[in-house]
Amino acid sequence: MKRAIVVVLDGCGAGATPDAAAFGDPHGPATLRHVSEAVGGLDCPNLAACGFLAAAGYPPAATAHFGRLRPLSMGKDSVTGHWEMMGAVVTEPFPTYPDGFPPELIEAFVRAIGTEVLGNKPASGTAIIAELGEEHLRTGHPIVYTSGDSVFQIAAHEEIIPIERLYDMCETARELCVAPHNVQRVIARPFEGKPGHFERTTRRKDYPLTPPPNLVDAIGDVRGVGVVPELFAGRGFQVTPRTQSNAEHEVALLEAMAAQDARFIFANFEDFDMLYGHRSNPDGFAECLEEFDHTLARIQAALLPEDLLILTADHGNDPTDASTDHTREYVPLAVIGLPPQARGDEDGLSVVGDLVRTHLGV
């Protein structure tokens, strides 16, 4: 059975796009290159050999099939990135809220959940929990916040608002977030701990808008790893447990490859973005890349003769810039299972889906 395996290294951008300034990134972001420069070089021989690090100045092996893809969607986030890979280009930007959500949306949400909320402003998730966590413990009010992306995030201590109640609140927010406030994603952000020592738990859950028709629908019975099934509202994916870290994603991906029960495996490894890009930590980002390089060796060892492995990213998240938000960048493309080729720069993340479609004969 021919199989296609797409592995997304979340946030691993490959250099500023020509329209980066229009997306709030006039400073020339270049996630992989700037991370490498910040730490004096990366020890990632497998990522370098396949061409994934070519945008960071690393020469690929002569056998590499690689290039860069320019995003076309009006967004720089995981939803627009993954949808575009599967052929669904987002032509109208989703709303963002640099001054917080409007009163009519918050008031409707408060009425629906029966309690006031804290926050209602753009913020880093860890920062707003540190700022408002103690008040949340005292009042029991959930913390609502957004970011540079189109997201409605709800944070709550698991001992104050049980996880199922938090998920219910997110489903309520999802029902309320319709045009003109059709926020792209509602996200549950549970945490635990005490003031000064709060930590987010691994039971995050995403509630995106319903995706348009895409390649996942055409293939069906897709095996998803990490957040990927949630980004597509589960449609077209096998029902599997959600994994929450790169270590868990590796286990799930290798299990999926060994099971041989799906001809398309679609995985997202988000620690680069979530733990280091959003926290402006190039050292941690570099360590994460070096750890993933060992993961890549194990993935390659598990490949079957007719497998096609595609490594790419969904957007940038340069940890060396002044912002903690995503960055508008090209994304790397490295393909293992095709003849050597330096593809150069191409338009559209849908190149990923085209490679999958061709390989599977869809």
Short mmCIF file of C-alpha atoms in Angstrom, two decimals:
data_model
loop_
_atom_site.label_atom_id
_atom_site.label_comp_id
_atom_site.label_asym_id
_atom_site.label_seq_id
_atom_site.Cartn_x
_atom_site.Cartn_y
_atom_site.Cartn_z
CA MET A 1 0.00 0.00 0.00
CA LYS A 2 1.32 3.40 -0.95
CA ARG A 3 1.30 5.82 1.99
CA ALA A 4 1.87 9.55 2.38
CA ILE A 5 3.10 10.91 5.70
CA VAL A 6 3.07 14.67 6.30
CA VAL A 7 4.91 15.95 9.37
CA VAL A 8 4.43 19.62 10.24
CA LEU A 9 7.11 21.26 12.39
CA ASP A 10 4.84 23.93 13.84
CA GLY A 11 6.21 27.46 13.60
CA CYS A 12 9.44 26.57 11.77
CA GLY A 13 9.36 29.39 9.23
CA ALA A 14 11.89 29.69 6.40
CA GLY A 15 12.16 33.46 5.90
CA ALA A 16 9.94 36.51 5.45
CA THR A 17 7.45 36.52 2.58
CA PRO A 18 7.13 39.58 0.31
CA ASP A 19 3.86 40.48 2.07
CA ALA A 20 5.21 40.04 5.62
CA ALA A 21 4.85 43.74 6.48
CA ALA A 22 1.13 43.61 5.67
CA PHE A 23 0.80 40.88 8.29
CA GLY A 24 2.52 42.94 10.99
CA ASP A 25 6.03 41.58 10.38
CA PRO A 26 8.13 44.36 8.79
CA HIS A 27 11.29 43.28 10.63
CA GLY A 28 12.25 40.40 8.33
CA PRO A 29 11.44 37.30 10.40
CA ALA A 30 13.36 34.12 9.57
CA THR A 31 12.67 31.55 12.26
CA LEU A 32 15.09 28.76 11.36
CA ARG A 33 17.94 31.07 10.35
CA HIS A 34 17.61 33.34 13.36
CA VAL A 35 17.42 30.41 15.77
CA SER A 36 20.58 28.95 14.24
CA GLU A 37 22.38 32.29 14.44
CA ALA A 38 21.26 32.87 18.03
CA VAL A 39 22.82 29.62 19.27
CA GLY A 40 25.85 29.49 17.00
CA GLY A 41 24.58 26.71 14.77
CA LEU A 42 22.29 23.68 14.97
CA ASP A 43 23.36 20.07 15.38
CA CYS A 44 20.64 18.59 13.16
CA PRO A 45 22.33 16.39 10.54
CA ASN A 46 19.12 14.68 9.42
CA LEU A 47 17.12 17.89 9.01
CA ALA A 48 20.05 19.43 7.16
CA ALA A 49 20.60 16.44 4.86
CA CYS A 50 17.00 16.33 3.64
CA GLY A 51 16.99 20.06 2.87
CA PHE A 52 14.65 21.21 5.63
CA LEU A 53 17.32 23.58 6.98
CA ALA A 54 18.40 24.94 3.59
CA ALA A 55 16.63 28.23 4.34
CA ALA A 56 18.86 28.56 7.40
CA GLY A 57 22.00 28.25 5.28
CA TYR A 58 22.64 24.52 5.68
CA PRO A 59 23.66 22.70 2.48
CA PRO A 60 21.35 19.75 1.74
CA ALA A 61 22.64 16.36 0.68
CA ALA A 62 22.85 15.67 -3.05
CA THR A 63 19.91 13.28 -2.64
CA ALA A 64 17.57 15.92 -1.19
CA HIS A 65 14.24 16.99 -2.68
CA PHE A 66 13.52 20.38 -1.12
CA GLY A 67 12.29 23.95 -1.52
CA ARG A 68 10.24 26.72 0.10
CA LEU A 69 6.51 27.43 -0.11
CA ARG A 70 4.89 30.87 0.05
CA PRO A 71 1.55 30.91 1.90
CA LEU A 72 -1.37 32.39 0.00
CA SER A 73 -4.05 32.36 2.71
CA MET A 74 -5.02 35.49 4.59
CA GLY A 75 -3.58 34.33 7.89
CA LYS A 76 -0.42 33.15 9.60
CA ASP A 77 -1.60 30.42 11.93
CA SER A 78 -2.09 26.69 12.20
CA VAL A 79 -5.64 26.58 10.85
CA THR A 80 -4.98 28.55 7.67
CA GLY A 81 -1.66 26.75 7.19
CA HIS A 82 -3.02 23.22 7.50
CA TRP A 83 -6.17 23.99 5.51
CA GLU A 84 -4.07 25.47 2.70
CA MET A 85 -1.87 22.36 2.61
CA MET A 86 -5.01 20.37 1.89
CA GLY A 87 -6.14 22.75 -0.86
CA ALA A 88 -8.42 25.14 1.02
CA VAL A 89 -7.03 28.67 0.65
CA VAL A 90 -8.55 31.23 3.03
CA THR A 91 -9.19 34.38 0.96
CA GLU A 92 -10.81 36.57 3.63
CA PRO A 93 -8.97 37.25 6.90
CA PHE A 94 -10.61 36.12 10.10
CA PRO A 95 -11.28 38.88 12.67
CA THR A 96 -8.65 39.76 15.25
CA TYR A 97 -9.11 41.85 18.38
CA PRO A 98 -6.11 44.01 19.36
CA ASP A 99 -8.31 45.85 21.91
CA GLY A 100 -10.14 42.80 23.25
CA PHE A 101 -13.51 41.41 22.25
CA PRO A 102 -16.43 43.84 21.80
CA PRO A 103 -18.95 44.26 24.65
CA GLU A 104 -21.78 42.59 22.75
CA LEU A 105 -19.80 39.37 22.32
CA ILE A 106 -18.52 39.26 25.90
CA GLU A 107 -21.94 40.12 27.34
CA ALA A 108 -23.55 37.33 25.34
CA PHE A 109 -20.89 34.90 26.53
CA VAL A 110 -21.33 35.98 30.18
CA ARG A 111 -25.10 35.50 29.95
CA ALA A 112 -24.69 32.08 28.40
CA ILE A 113 -22.21 30.71 30.95
CA GLY A 114 -23.74 32.45 33.98
CA THR A 115 -20.59 34.09 35.33
CA GLU A 116 -18.41 37.12 34.75
CA VAL A 117 -15.03 36.81 33.03
CA LEU A 118 -11.56 38.22 33.64
CA GLY A 119 -9.11 39.64 31.14
CA ASN A 120 -10.63 40.24 27.71
CA LYS A 121 -7.43 41.51 26.11
CA PRO A 122 -4.58 40.28 23.92
CA ALA A 123 -1.92 38.52 25.96
CA SER A 124 0.58 35.72 26.15
CA GLY A 125 -1.09 32.71 27.73
CA THR A 126 1.51 32.21 30.42
CA ALA A 127 1.63 35.95 31.16
CA ILE A 128 -2.11 36.39 31.62
CA ILE A 129 -2.34 33.33 33.85
CA ALA A 130 0.46 34.76 36.00
CA GLU A 131 -1.33 38.13 36.07
CA LEU A 132 -4.92 37.01 36.72
CA GLY A 133 -4.55 33.48 38.09
CA GLU A 134 -4.84 34.52 41.74
CA GLU A 135 -7.97 36.59 41.05
CA HIS A 136 -9.38 33.64 39.13
CA LEU A 137 -8.83 31.41 42.18
CA ARG A 138 -10.61 33.96 44.37
CA THR A 139 -13.59 34.69 42.10
CA GLY A 140 -13.97 31.54 40.03
CA HIS A 141 -14.33 33.65 36.89
CA PRO A 142 -12.72 32.21 33.73
CA ILE A 143 -9.94 34.17 32.03
CA VAL A 144 -10.75 35.21 28.46
CA TYR A 145 -8.01 36.49 26.17
CA THR A 146 -6.88 36.64 22.55
CA SER A 147 -3.63 37.18 20.64
CA GLY A 148 -2.42 38.43 17.28
CA ASP A 149 -4.32 35.49 15.76
CA SER A 150 -8.06 35.06 15.43
CA VAL A 151 -8.56 33.15 18.68
CA PHE A 152 -10.95 33.22 21.63
CA GLN A 153 -9.02 31.56 24.46
CA ILE A 154 -10.46 30.56 27.82
CA ALA A 155 -8.09 29.74 30.68
CA ALA A 156 -9.20 28.11 33.93
CA HIS A 157 -7.61 26.30 36.86
CA GLU A 158 -8.70 22.68 36.75
CA GLU A 159 -9.56 22.69 40.46
CA ILE A 160 -11.75 25.78 40.07
CA ILE A 161 -13.49 25.01 36.79
CA PRO A 162 -13.50 21.26 36.02
CA ILE A 163 -12.19 20.38 32.59
CA GLU A 164 -15.56 19.28 31.18
CA ARG A 165 -17.10 22.57 32.33
CA LEU A 166 -14.27 24.44 30.59
CA TYR A 167 -14.93 22.48 27.40
CA ASP A 168 -18.64 23.35 27.70
CA MET A 169 -17.71 27.03 27.94
CA CYS A 170 -15.62 26.69 24.80
CA GLU A 171 -18.48 25.05 22.93
CA THR A 172 -20.71 27.94 24.01
CA ALA A 173 -18.14 30.45 22.76
CA ARG A 174 -17.90 28.55 19.48
CA GLU A 175 -21.67 28.84 19.00
CA LEU A 176 -21.53 32.59 19.71
CA CYS A 177 -18.50 33.34 17.54
CA VAL A 178 -20.29 33.75 14.23
CA ALA A 179 -19.97 36.50 11.61
CA PRO A 180 -18.96 39.25 12.00
CA HIS A 181 -17.17 37.76 15.01
CA ASN A 182 -16.43 34.44 13.31
CA VAL A 183 -13.27 33.87 15.29
CA GLN A 184 -11.22 31.19 13.66
CA ARG A 185 -10.52 29.14 16.77
CA VAL A 186 -11.82 28.84 20.33
CA ILE A 187 -9.21 27.23 22.59
CA ALA A 188 -9.50 25.70 26.07
CA ARG A 189 -6.41 26.55 28.14
CA PRO A 190 -6.54 24.63 31.44
CA PHE A 191 -3.86 25.20 34.07
CA GLU A 192 -2.91 24.15 37.59
CA GLY A 193 -0.64 25.19 40.45
CA LYS A 194 -0.49 28.09 42.89
CA PRO A 195 0.18 31.83 42.51
CA GLY A 196 3.72 32.28 41.26
CA HIS A 197 3.84 28.69 40.08
CA PHE A 198 0.98 28.26 37.62
CA GLU A 199 1.50 25.81 34.74
CA ARG A 200 -0.72 24.97 31.80
CA THR A 201 -1.82 21.34 31.70
CA THR A 202 -1.86 19.02 28.70
CA ARG A 203 -5.66 19.04 28.27
CA ARG A 204 -5.83 21.91 25.80
CA LYS A 205 -8.60 21.51 23.23
CA ASP A 206 -9.24 23.45 20.00
CA TYR A 207 -12.61 24.35 18.47
CA PRO A 208 -12.06 25.73 14.93
CA LEU A 209 -14.60 26.87 12.40
CA THR A 210 -15.87 24.10 10.15
CA PRO A 211 -13.28 23.62 7.39
CA PRO A 212 -14.22 23.93 3.73
CA PRO A 213 -14.05 20.80 1.52
CA ASN A 214 -10.44 19.68 1.17
CA LEU A 215 -8.12 16.78 0.35
CA VAL A 216 -8.72 15.09 3.72
CA ASP A 217 -12.36 14.63 2.70
CA ALA A 218 -11.30 13.09 -0.61
CA ILE A 219 -8.93 10.60 1.04
CA GLY A 220 -10.91 9.78 4.19
CA ASP A 221 -9.94 7.57 7.13
CA VAL A 222 -6.85 9.73 7.69
CA ARG A 223 -4.70 9.05 10.75
CA GLY A 224 -4.07 12.35 12.55
CA VAL A 225 -1.43 13.04 15.18
CA GLY A 226 -1.51 15.96 17.61
CA VAL A 227 -3.82 18.89 16.97
CA VAL A 228 -4.40 18.07 13.29
CA PRO A 229 -7.82 16.34 13.58
CA GLU A 230 -9.13 19.22 15.72
CA LEU A 231 -8.02 21.75 13.09
CA PHE A 232 -10.34 19.96 10.65
CA ALA A 233 -13.11 19.50 13.25
CA GLY A 234 -12.38 15.75 13.14
CA ARG A 235 -13.91 15.38 9.67
CA GLY A 236 -12.21 12.69 7.60
CA PHE A 237 -9.99 11.45 10.45
CA GLN A 238 -9.89 8.24 12.43
CA VAL A 239 -10.92 8.70 16.07
CA THR A 240 -7.72 8.53 18.14
CA PRO A 241 -6.58 10.04 21.46
CA ARG A 242 -5.16 13.58 21.28
CA THR A 243 -1.43 13.74 21.95
CA GLN A 244 -0.07 16.92 23.56
CA SER A 245 3.72 17.09 23.20
CA ASN A 246 6.45 16.24 20.70
CA ALA A 247 7.39 13.17 22.73
CA GLU A 248 3.79 11.93 22.64
CA HIS A 249 3.46 12.80 18.96
CA GLU A 250 6.52 10.70 18.13
CA VAL A 251 5.07 7.65 19.88
CA ALA A 252 1.70 8.11 18.15
CA LEU A 253 3.29 8.65 14.73
CA LEU A 254 5.50 5.57 14.96
CA GLU A 255 2.51 3.52 16.15
CA ALA A 256 0.47 4.77 13.19
CA MET A 257 3.25 3.86 10.78
CA ALA A 258 3.54 0.39 12.30
CA ALA A 259 -0.23 -0.19 12.23
CA GLN A 260 -0.40 0.24 8.43
CA ASP A 261 -4.13 0.99 8.66
CA ALA A 262 -4.16 4.38 6.92
CA ARG A 263 -2.72 5.49 3.61
CA PHE A 264 -2.42 9.09 4.79
CA ILE A 265 -0.87 10.10 8.13
CA PHE A 266 -0.96 13.81 8.99
CA ALA A 267 1.03 14.88 12.07
CA ASN A 268 1.81 18.16 13.82
CA PHE A 269 4.72 18.60 16.24
CA GLU A 270 3.91 21.86 18.06
CA ASP A 271 6.51 22.22 20.83
CA PHE A 272 8.69 24.50 18.66
CA ASP A 273 5.84 27.00 18.42
CA MET A 274 3.98 26.52 21.68
CA LEU A 275 6.87 26.20 24.13
CA TYR A 276 9.59 28.32 22.50
CA GLY A 277 8.38 30.56 19.67
CA HIS A 278 5.57 32.09 21.71
CA ARG A 279 7.93 32.47 24.66
CA SER A 280 10.77 34.13 22.72
CA ASN A 281 13.21 31.37 23.60
CA PRO A 282 15.64 30.64 20.73
CA ASP A 283 17.80 28.37 22.92
CA GLY A 284 14.83 26.15 23.72
CA PHE A 285 13.75 26.26 20.09
CA ALA A 286 17.19 25.05 19.00
CA GLU A 287 17.20 22.23 21.55
CA CYS A 288 13.76 21.19 20.34
CA LEU A 289 14.98 21.03 16.75
CA GLU A 290 17.96 18.93 17.81
CA GLU A 291 15.68 16.56 19.70
CA PHE A 292 13.40 16.28 16.68
CA ASP A 293 16.41 15.44 14.52
CA HIS A 294 16.67 12.17 16.48
CA THR A 295 12.93 11.67 16.01
CA LEU A 296 13.38 12.11 12.26
CA ALA A 297 15.99 9.35 12.23
CA ARG A 298 13.51 6.99 13.88
CA ILE A 299 10.76 8.02 11.45
CA GLN A 300 13.02 7.37 8.48
CA ALA A 301 13.97 3.97 9.88
CA ALA A 302 10.27 3.05 10.03
CA LEU A 303 9.51 4.01 6.41
CA LEU A 304 8.35 1.32 4.02
CA PRO A 305 9.56 1.18 0.39
CA GLU A 306 6.46 2.87 -1.05
CA ASP A 307 6.13 5.56 1.64
CA LEU A 308 6.37 9.27 0.86
CA LEU A 309 7.50 11.46 3.79
CA ILE A 310 6.95 15.22 3.60
CA LEU A 311 8.39 17.62 6.20
CA THR A 312 7.04 21.16 6.25
CA ALA A 313 5.69 23.91 8.54
CA ASP A 314 2.43 25.84 8.82
CA HIS A 315 3.79 29.36 9.52
CA GLY A 316 6.70 31.06 11.27
CA ASN A 317 7.21 31.97 14.91
CA ASP A 318 10.55 33.77 15.12
CA PRO A 319 11.61 33.69 18.80
CA THR A 320 14.20 36.42 18.23
CA ASP A 321 11.78 39.17 17.22
CA ALA A 322 10.00 41.66 19.49
CA SER A 323 6.65 39.87 19.35
CA THR A 324 5.43 36.56 20.77
CA ASP A 325 3.02 36.11 17.85
CA HIS A 326 3.33 34.03 14.69
CA THR A 327 5.32 35.47 11.78
CA ARG A 328 4.48 35.59 8.07
CA GLU A 329 7.12 33.41 6.43
CA TYR A 330 7.79 30.91 3.71
CA VAL A 331 7.73 27.35 5.02
CA PRO A 332 10.32 24.65 4.27
CA LEU A 333 9.49 21.66 2.11
CA ALA A 334 11.57 18.49 2.30
CA VAL A 335 10.40 15.28 0.61
CA ILE A 336 11.84 11.85 1.28
CA GLY A 337 10.84 9.28 -1.33
CA LEU A 338 11.19 11.38 -4.50
CA PRO A 339 14.23 11.90 -6.75
CA PRO A 340 16.61 14.73 -5.83
CA GLN A 341 15.41 18.19 -6.81
CA ALA A 342 16.02 21.78 -5.72
CA ARG A 343 12.51 23.13 -6.24
CA GLY A 344 13.26 26.72 -5.27
CA ASP A 345 10.38 28.94 -4.11
CA GLU A 346 6.83 28.00 -5.03
CA ASP A 347 3.46 29.63 -4.39
CA GLY A 348 1.01 27.88 -2.12
CA LEU A 349 1.20 25.42 0.74
CA SER A 350 -1.17 23.32 -1.37
CA VAL A 351 1.99 21.94 -3.03
CA VAL A 352 2.02 19.59 -0.01
CA GLY A 353 -1.44 18.29 -0.82
CA ASP A 354 -0.60 18.01 -4.51
CA LEU A 355 2.34 15.74 -3.65
CA VAL A 356 0.11 13.60 -1.44
CA ARG A 357 -2.62 13.43 -4.09
CA THR A 358 -0.21 12.42 -6.81
CA HIS A 359 1.50 9.78 -4.69
CA LEU A 360 -1.78 8.20 -3.60
CA GLY A 361 -3.45 8.52 -7.00
CA VAL A 362 -6.39 10.48 -5.57
#
